[in-house]
JSON list of C-alpha atoms in Angstrom, two decimals:
[
{"chain": "A", "resi": 1, "resn": "MET", "atom": "CA", "xyz": [0.07, -0.05, 0.05]},
{"chain": "A", "resi": 2, "resn": "SER", "atom": "CA", "xyz": [1.14, 3.18, -0.82]},
{"chain": "A", "resi": 3, "resn": "GLU", "atom": "CA", "xyz": [1.50, 6.45, 1.45]},
{"chain": "A", "resi": 4, "resn": "LEU", "atom": "CA", "xyz": [-1.53, 8.49, 0.46]},
{"chain": "A", "resi": 5, "resn": "THR", "atom": "CA", "xyz": [-2.46, 11.96, 1.49]},
{"chain": "A", "resi": 6, "resn": "ARG", "atom": "CA", "xyz": [-6.28, 12.91, 1.53]},
{"chain": "A", "resi": 7, "resn": "ILE", "atom": "CA", "xyz": [-7.26, 16.73, 1.64]},
{"chain": "A", "resi": 8, "resn": "PRO", "atom": "CA", "xyz": [-11.01, 16.84, 1.99]},
{"chain": "A", "resi": 9, "resn": "ALA", "atom": "CA", "xyz": [-11.08, 20.60, 2.13]},
{"chain": "A", "resi": 10, "resn": "PRO", "atom": "CA", "xyz": [-8.70, 22.76, 0.09]},
{"chain": "A", "resi": 11, "resn": "ASP", "atom": "CA", "xyz": [-8.07, 26.23, 1.29]},
{"chain": "A", "resi": 12, "resn": "GLY", "atom": "CA", "xyz": [-10.89, 28.35, -0.26]},
{"chain": "A", "resi": 13, "resn": "VAL", "atom": "CA", "xyz": [-12.83, 25.05, -1.27]},
{"chain": "A", "resi": 14, "resn": "ALA", "atom": "CA", "xyz": [-16.37, 23.93, 0.70]},
{"chain": "A", "resi": 15, "resn": "PRO", "atom": "CA", "xyz": [-15.80, 20.78, 2.43]},
{"chain": "A", "resi": 16, "resn": "ALA", "atom": "CA", "xyz": [-16.42, 17.48, 0.88]},
{"chain": "A", "resi": 17, "resn": "THR", "atom": "CA", "xyz": [-18.74, 15.14, 2.97]},
{"chain": "A", "resi": 18, "resn": "GLN", "atom": "CA", "xyz": [-18.66, 12.10, 0.65]},
{"chain": "A", "resi": 19, "resn": "TYR", "atom": "CA", "xyz": [-15.70, 12.06, -1.22]},
{"chain": "A", "resi": 20, "resn": "SER", "atom": "CA", "xyz": [-12.08, 13.78, -0.51]},
{"chain": "A", "resi": 21, "resn": "HIS", "atom": "CA", "xyz": [-11.29, 16.82, -3.23]},
{"chain": "A", "resi": 22, "resn": "VAL", "atom": "CA", "xyz": [-7.70, 15.79, -3.59]},
{"chain": "A", "resi": 23, "resn": "VAL", "atom": "CA", "xyz": [-5.70, 13.11, -3.01]},
{"chain": "A", "resi": 24, "resn": "LEU", "atom": "CA", "xyz": [-2.12, 12.46, -3.22]},
{"chain": "A", "resi": 25, "resn": "GLY", "atom": "CA", "xyz": [0.50, 9.56, -3.16]},
{"chain": "A", "resi": 26, "resn": "THR", "atom": "CA", "xyz": [3.55, 8.38, -5.11]},
{"chain": "A", "resi": 27, "resn": "GLY", "atom": "CA", "xyz": [3.94, 4.75, -6.38]},
{"chain": "A", "resi": 28, "resn": "ARG", "atom": "CA", "xyz": [2.21, 2.83, -9.43]},
{"chain": "A", "resi": 29, "resn": "PHE", "atom": "CA", "xyz": [-0.83, 3.86, -11.13]},
{"chain": "A", "resi": 30, "resn": "VAL", "atom": "CA", "xyz": [-3.72, 1.66, -11.39]},
{"chain": "A", "resi": 31, "resn": "ALA", "atom": "CA", "xyz": [-6.32, 2.22, -13.64]},
{"chain": "A", "resi": 32, "resn": "VAL", "atom": "CA", "xyz": [-9.80, -0.30, -13.44]},
{"chain": "A", "resi": 33, "resn": "SER", "atom": "CA", "xyz": [-12.24, 0.06, -16.14]},
{"chain": "A", "resi": 34, "resn": "GLY", "atom": "CA", "xyz": [-15.95, 0.73, -15.23]},
{"chain": "A", "resi": 35, "resn": "GLN", "atom": "CA", "xyz": [-17.23, -2.37, -13.77]},
{"chain": "A", "resi": 36, "resn": "VAL", "atom": "CA", "xyz": [-20.75, -3.29, -13.80]},
{"chain": "A", "resi": 37, "resn": "ALA", "atom": "CA", "xyz": [-23.13, -5.88, -11.84]},
{"chain": "A", "resi": 38, "resn": "LEU", "atom": "CA", "xyz": [-21.89, -8.79, -13.83]},
{"chain": "A", "resi": 39, "resn": "ASP", "atom": "CA", "xyz": [-21.15, -11.84, -11.81]},
{"chain": "A", "resi": 40, "resn": "GLU", "atom": "CA", "xyz": [-17.76, -14.16, -12.96]},
{"chain": "A", "resi": 41, "resn": "ASP", "atom": "CA", "xyz": [-20.27, -16.05, -15.30]},
{"chain": "A", "resi": 42, "resn": "GLY", "atom": "CA", "xyz": [-21.76, -12.99, -17.36]},
{"chain": "A", "resi": 43, "resn": "LYS", "atom": "CA", "xyz": [-24.99, -12.91, -15.53]},
{"chain": "A", "resi": 44, "resn": "LEU", "atom": "CA", "xyz": [-26.37, -9.88, -14.42]},
{"chain": "A", "resi": 45, "resn": "VAL", "atom": "CA", "xyz": [-26.84, -9.40, -10.28]},
{"chain": "A", "resi": 46, "resn": "GLY", "atom": "CA", "xyz": [-29.51, -7.29, -9.16]},
{"chain": "A", "resi": 47, "resn": "GLU", "atom": "CA", "xyz": [-32.20, -6.58, -12.10]},
{"chain": "A", "resi": 48, "resn": "GLY", "atom": "CA", "xyz": [-33.63, -3.38, -11.28]},
{"chain": "A", "resi": 49, "resn": "ASP", "atom": "CA", "xyz": [-31.99, -3.49, -7.34]},
{"chain": "A", "resi": 50, "resn": "PRO", "atom": "CA", "xyz": [-29.56, -0.70, -6.97]},
{"chain": "A", "resi": 51, "resn": "ALA", "atom": "CA", "xyz": [-28.07, -1.87, -3.62]},
{"chain": "A", "resi": 52, "resn": "ALA", "atom": "CA", "xyz": [-27.38, -5.38, -5.37]},
{"chain": "A", "resi": 53, "resn": "GLN", "atom": "CA", "xyz": [-26.01, -3.91, -8.25]},
{"chain": "A", "resi": 54, "resn": "ALA", "atom": "CA", "xyz": [-23.76, -1.70, -6.05]},
{"chain": "A", "resi": 55, "resn": "GLY", "atom": "CA", "xyz": [-22.55, -4.88, -4.22]},
{"chain": "A", "resi": 56, "resn": "GLN", "atom": "CA", "xyz": [-21.41, -6.70, -7.49]},
{"chain": "A", "resi": 57, "resn": "VAL", "atom": "CA", "xyz": [-19.92, -3.84, -8.76]},
{"chain": "A", "resi": 58, "resn": "PHE", "atom": "CA", "xyz": [-17.71, -2.97, -5.39]},
{"chain": "A", "resi": 59, "resn": "GLU", "atom": "CA", "xyz": [-16.92, -6.85, -5.51]},
{"chain": "A", "resi": 60, "resn": "ASN", "atom": "CA", "xyz": [-15.79, -6.73, -9.23]},
{"chain": "A", "resi": 61, "resn": "LEU", "atom": "CA", "xyz": [-13.59, -3.53, -8.57]},
{"chain": "A", "resi": 62, "resn": "ARG", "atom": "CA", "xyz": [-12.09, -5.27, -5.31]},
{"chain": "A", "resi": 63, "resn": "ARG", "atom": "CA", "xyz": [-10.90, -8.48, -7.83]},
{"chain": "A", "resi": 64, "resn": "CYS", "atom": "CA", "xyz": [-9.76, -5.98, -10.20]},
{"chain": "A", "resi": 65, "resn": "LEU", "atom": "CA", "xyz": [-7.92, -4.08, -7.96]},
{"chain": "A", "resi": 66, "resn": "ALA", "atom": "CA", "xyz": [-6.65, -7.59, -6.05]},
{"chain": "A", "resi": 67, "resn": "ALA", "atom": "CA", "xyz": [-5.13, -8.56, -9.61]},
{"chain": "A", "resi": 68, "resn": "ALA", "atom": "CA", "xyz": [-3.23, -5.30, -9.86]},
{"chain": "A", "resi": 69, "resn": "GLY", "atom": "CA", "xyz": [-1.96, -5.99, -6.10]},
{"chain": "A", "resi": 70, "resn": "ALA", "atom": "CA", "xyz": [-4.31, -3.08, -4.61]},
{"chain": "A", "resi": 71, "resn": "THR", "atom": "CA", "xyz": [-6.95, -2.62, -2.34]},
{"chain": "A", "resi": 72, "resn": "PHE", "atom": "CA", "xyz": [-9.54, -0.24, -1.41]},
{"chain": "A", "resi": 73, "resn": "ASP", "atom": "CA", "xyz": [-6.88, 1.45, 0.78]},
{"chain": "A", "resi": 74, "resn": "ASP", "atom": "CA", "xyz": [-5.02, 2.51, -2.69]},
{"chain": "A", "resi": 75, "resn": "VAL", "atom": "CA", "xyz": [-7.89, 4.47, -4.42]},
{"chain": "A", "resi": 76, "resn": "VAL", "atom": "CA", "xyz": [-7.59, 7.51, -5.27]},
{"chain": "A", "resi": 77, "resn": "LYS", "atom": "CA", "xyz": [-10.27, 8.56, -7.47]},
{"chain": "A", "resi": 78, "resn": "LEU", "atom": "CA", "xyz": [-13.82, 6.55, -7.97]},
{"chain": "A", "resi": 79, "resn": "THR", "atom": "CA", "xyz": [-16.20, 7.89, -10.82]},
{"chain": "A", "resi": 80, "resn": "TYR", "atom": "CA", "xyz": [-19.87, 6.66, -10.98]},
{"chain": "A", "resi": 81, "resn": "PHE", "atom": "CA", "xyz": [-22.16, 6.47, -13.87]},
{"chain": "A", "resi": 82, "resn": "VAL", "atom": "CA", "xyz": [-25.44, 6.21, -12.64]},
{"chain": "A", "resi": 83, "resn": "THR", "atom": "CA", "xyz": [-29.10, 6.29, -14.97]},
{"chain": "A", "resi": 84, "resn": "ASP", "atom": "CA", "xyz": [-30.63, 7.84, -11.98]},
{"chain": "A", "resi": 85, "resn": "MET", "atom": "CA", "xyz": [-29.01, 10.15, -9.00]},
{"chain": "A", "resi": 86, "resn": "ALA", "atom": "CA", "xyz": [-31.73, 8.33, -6.62]},
{"chain": "A", "resi": 87, "resn": "HIS", "atom": "CA", "xyz": [-29.20, 5.08, -7.05]},
{"chain": "A", "resi": 88, "resn": "MET", "atom": "CA", "xyz": [-26.41, 7.25, -4.77]},
{"chain": "A", "resi": 89, "resn": "PRO", "atom": "CA", "xyz": [-27.76, 6.24, -1.42]},
{"chain": "A", "resi": 90, "resn": "ALA", "atom": "CA", "xyz": [-26.97, 2.45, -2.27]},
{"chain": "A", "resi": 91, "resn": "ILE", "atom": "CA", "xyz": [-23.95, 3.23, -3.87]},
{"chain": "A", "resi": 92, "resn": "ARG", "atom": "CA", "xyz": [-22.71, 5.29, -1.24]},
{"chain": "A", "resi": 93, "resn": "ALA", "atom": "CA", "xyz": [-23.90, 2.12, 1.53]},
{"chain": "A", "resi": 94, "resn": "THR", "atom": "CA", "xyz": [-21.90, -0.23, 0.09]},
{"chain": "A", "resi": 95, "resn": "ARG", "atom": "CA", "xyz": [-18.71, 2.14, -0.68]},
{"chain": "A", "resi": 96, "resn": "ALA", "atom": "CA", "xyz": [-18.77, 2.52, 3.18]},
{"chain": "A", "resi": 97, "resn": "THR", "atom": "CA", "xyz": [-18.54, -1.62, 3.63]},
{"chain": "A", "resi": 98, "resn": "HIS", "atom": "CA", "xyz": [-15.05, -1.38, 1.78]},
{"chain": "A", "resi": 99, "resn": "ILE", "atom": "CA", "xyz": [-13.80, 2.04, 2.16]},
{"chain": "A", "resi": 100, "resn": "PRO", "atom": "CA", "xyz": [-14.06, 3.76, 5.95]},
{"chain": "A", "resi": 101, "resn": "ASP", "atom": "CA", "xyz": [-14.50, 7.52, 6.01]},
{"chain": "A", "resi": 102, "resn": "ASP", "atom": "CA", "xyz": [-10.97, 8.56, 6.96]},
{"chain": "A", "resi": 103, "resn": "ARG", "atom": "CA", "xyz": [-10.06, 7.51, 3.87]},
{"chain": "A", "resi": 104, "resn": "LEU", "atom": "CA", "xyz": [-12.54, 9.07, 0.82]},
{"chain": "A", "resi": 105, "resn": "PRO", "atom": "CA", "xyz": [-10.97, 8.66, -2.16]},
{"chain": "A", "resi": 106, "resn": "THR", "atom": "CA", "xyz": [-12.15, 11.79, -4.89]},
{"chain": "A", "resi": 107, "resn": "ALA", "atom": "CA", "xyz": [-14.87, 11.09, -6.72]},
{"chain": "A", "resi": 108, "resn": "SER", "atom": "CA", "xyz": [-17.05, 12.05, -9.42]},
{"chain": "A", "resi": 109, "resn": "ALA", "atom": "CA", "xyz": [-20.85, 11.47, -10.13]},
{"chain": "A", "resi": 110, "resn": "VAL", "atom": "CA", "xyz": [-22.35, 11.49, -13.55]},
{"chain": "A", "resi": 111, "resn": "GLN", "atom": "CA", "xyz": [-25.77, 10.69, -14.50]},
{"chain": "A", "resi": 112, "resn": "VAL", "atom": "CA", "xyz": [-26.10, 9.17, -18.00]},
{"chain": "A", "resi": 113, "resn": "ALA", "atom": "CA", "xyz": [-29.31, 8.46, -20.21]},
{"chain": "A", "resi": 114, "resn": "SER", "atom": "CA", "xyz": [-28.19, 4.84, -20.66]},
{"chain": "A", "resi": 115, "resn": "LEU", "atom": "CA", "xyz": [-25.27, 2.53, -20.25]},
{"chain": "A", "resi": 116, "resn": "VAL", "atom": "CA", "xyz": [-23.95, -0.38, -22.80]},
{"chain": "A", "resi": 117, "resn": "ARG", "atom": "CA", "xyz": [-26.90, -2.20, -21.74]},
{"chain": "A", "resi": 118, "resn": "PRO", "atom": "CA", "xyz": [-30.17, -1.17, -20.38]},
{"chain": "A", "resi": 119, "resn": "GLU", "atom": "CA", "xyz": [-30.67, -3.70, -17.25]},
{"chain": "A", "resi": 120, "resn": "PHE", "atom": "CA", "xyz": [-27.17, -1.94, -15.82]},
{"chain": "A", "resi": 121, "resn": "LEU", "atom": "CA", "xyz": [-27.89, 0.36, -13.42]},
{"chain": "A", "resi": 122, "resn": "MET", "atom": "CA", "xyz": [-24.60, 1.91, -12.78]},
{"chain": "A", "resi": 123, "resn": "GLU", "atom": "CA", "xyz": [-20.90, 1.38, -13.72]},
{"chain": "A", "resi": 124, "resn": "ILE", "atom": "CA", "xyz": [-18.17, 2.54, -11.23]},
{"chain": "A", "resi": 125, "resn": "GLU", "atom": "CA", "xyz": [-14.34, 2.84, -12.24]},
{"chain": "A", "resi": 126, "resn": "ALA", "atom": "CA", "xyz": [-11.80, 3.33, -10.12]},
{"chain": "A", "resi": 127, "resn": "PHE", "atom": "CA", "xyz": [-7.92, 4.68, -10.12]},
{"chain": "A", "resi": 128, "resn": "ALA", "atom": "CA", "xyz": [-5.55, 3.74, -7.59]},
{"chain": "A", "resi": 129, "resn": "VAL", "atom": "CA", "xyz": [-1.60, 4.34, -6.48]},
{"chain": "A", "resi": 130, "resn": "VAL", "atom": "CA", "xyz": [-0.02, 1.46, -5.26]},
{"chain": "A", "resi": 131, "resn": "SER", "atom": "CA", "xyz": [3.93, 1.31, -3.53]},
{"chain": "A", "resi": 132, "resn": "GLU", "atom": "CA", "xyz": [6.66, 0.25, -5.96]}
]
């Protein structure tokens, strides 16, 4: 794990409550493509259920990070693509089971008209920095 510094409220910027404004560190950069709610067999998990889909998406992110020798502690940025902002509470609740409030990464949330398949409610990508 790399040493990361989180800055939730830089001077002159309103404090963040669900993310950090800035995360910096040194090490190897890891980019994880947007993950959707497909299980290891390619089957949809949680049709119409944002909480179930968020659970599968975060499990997929965990597995992808592990493949690169990283964990959620190394994540510096999450980008949420959602078909409805009403899904964000389910995503935040799931995120809280993987990332404690004192280790929040930077984040962006974008509502999109659709994802690659209509049954997907969200797609989440991650960026991490791990020790070399």
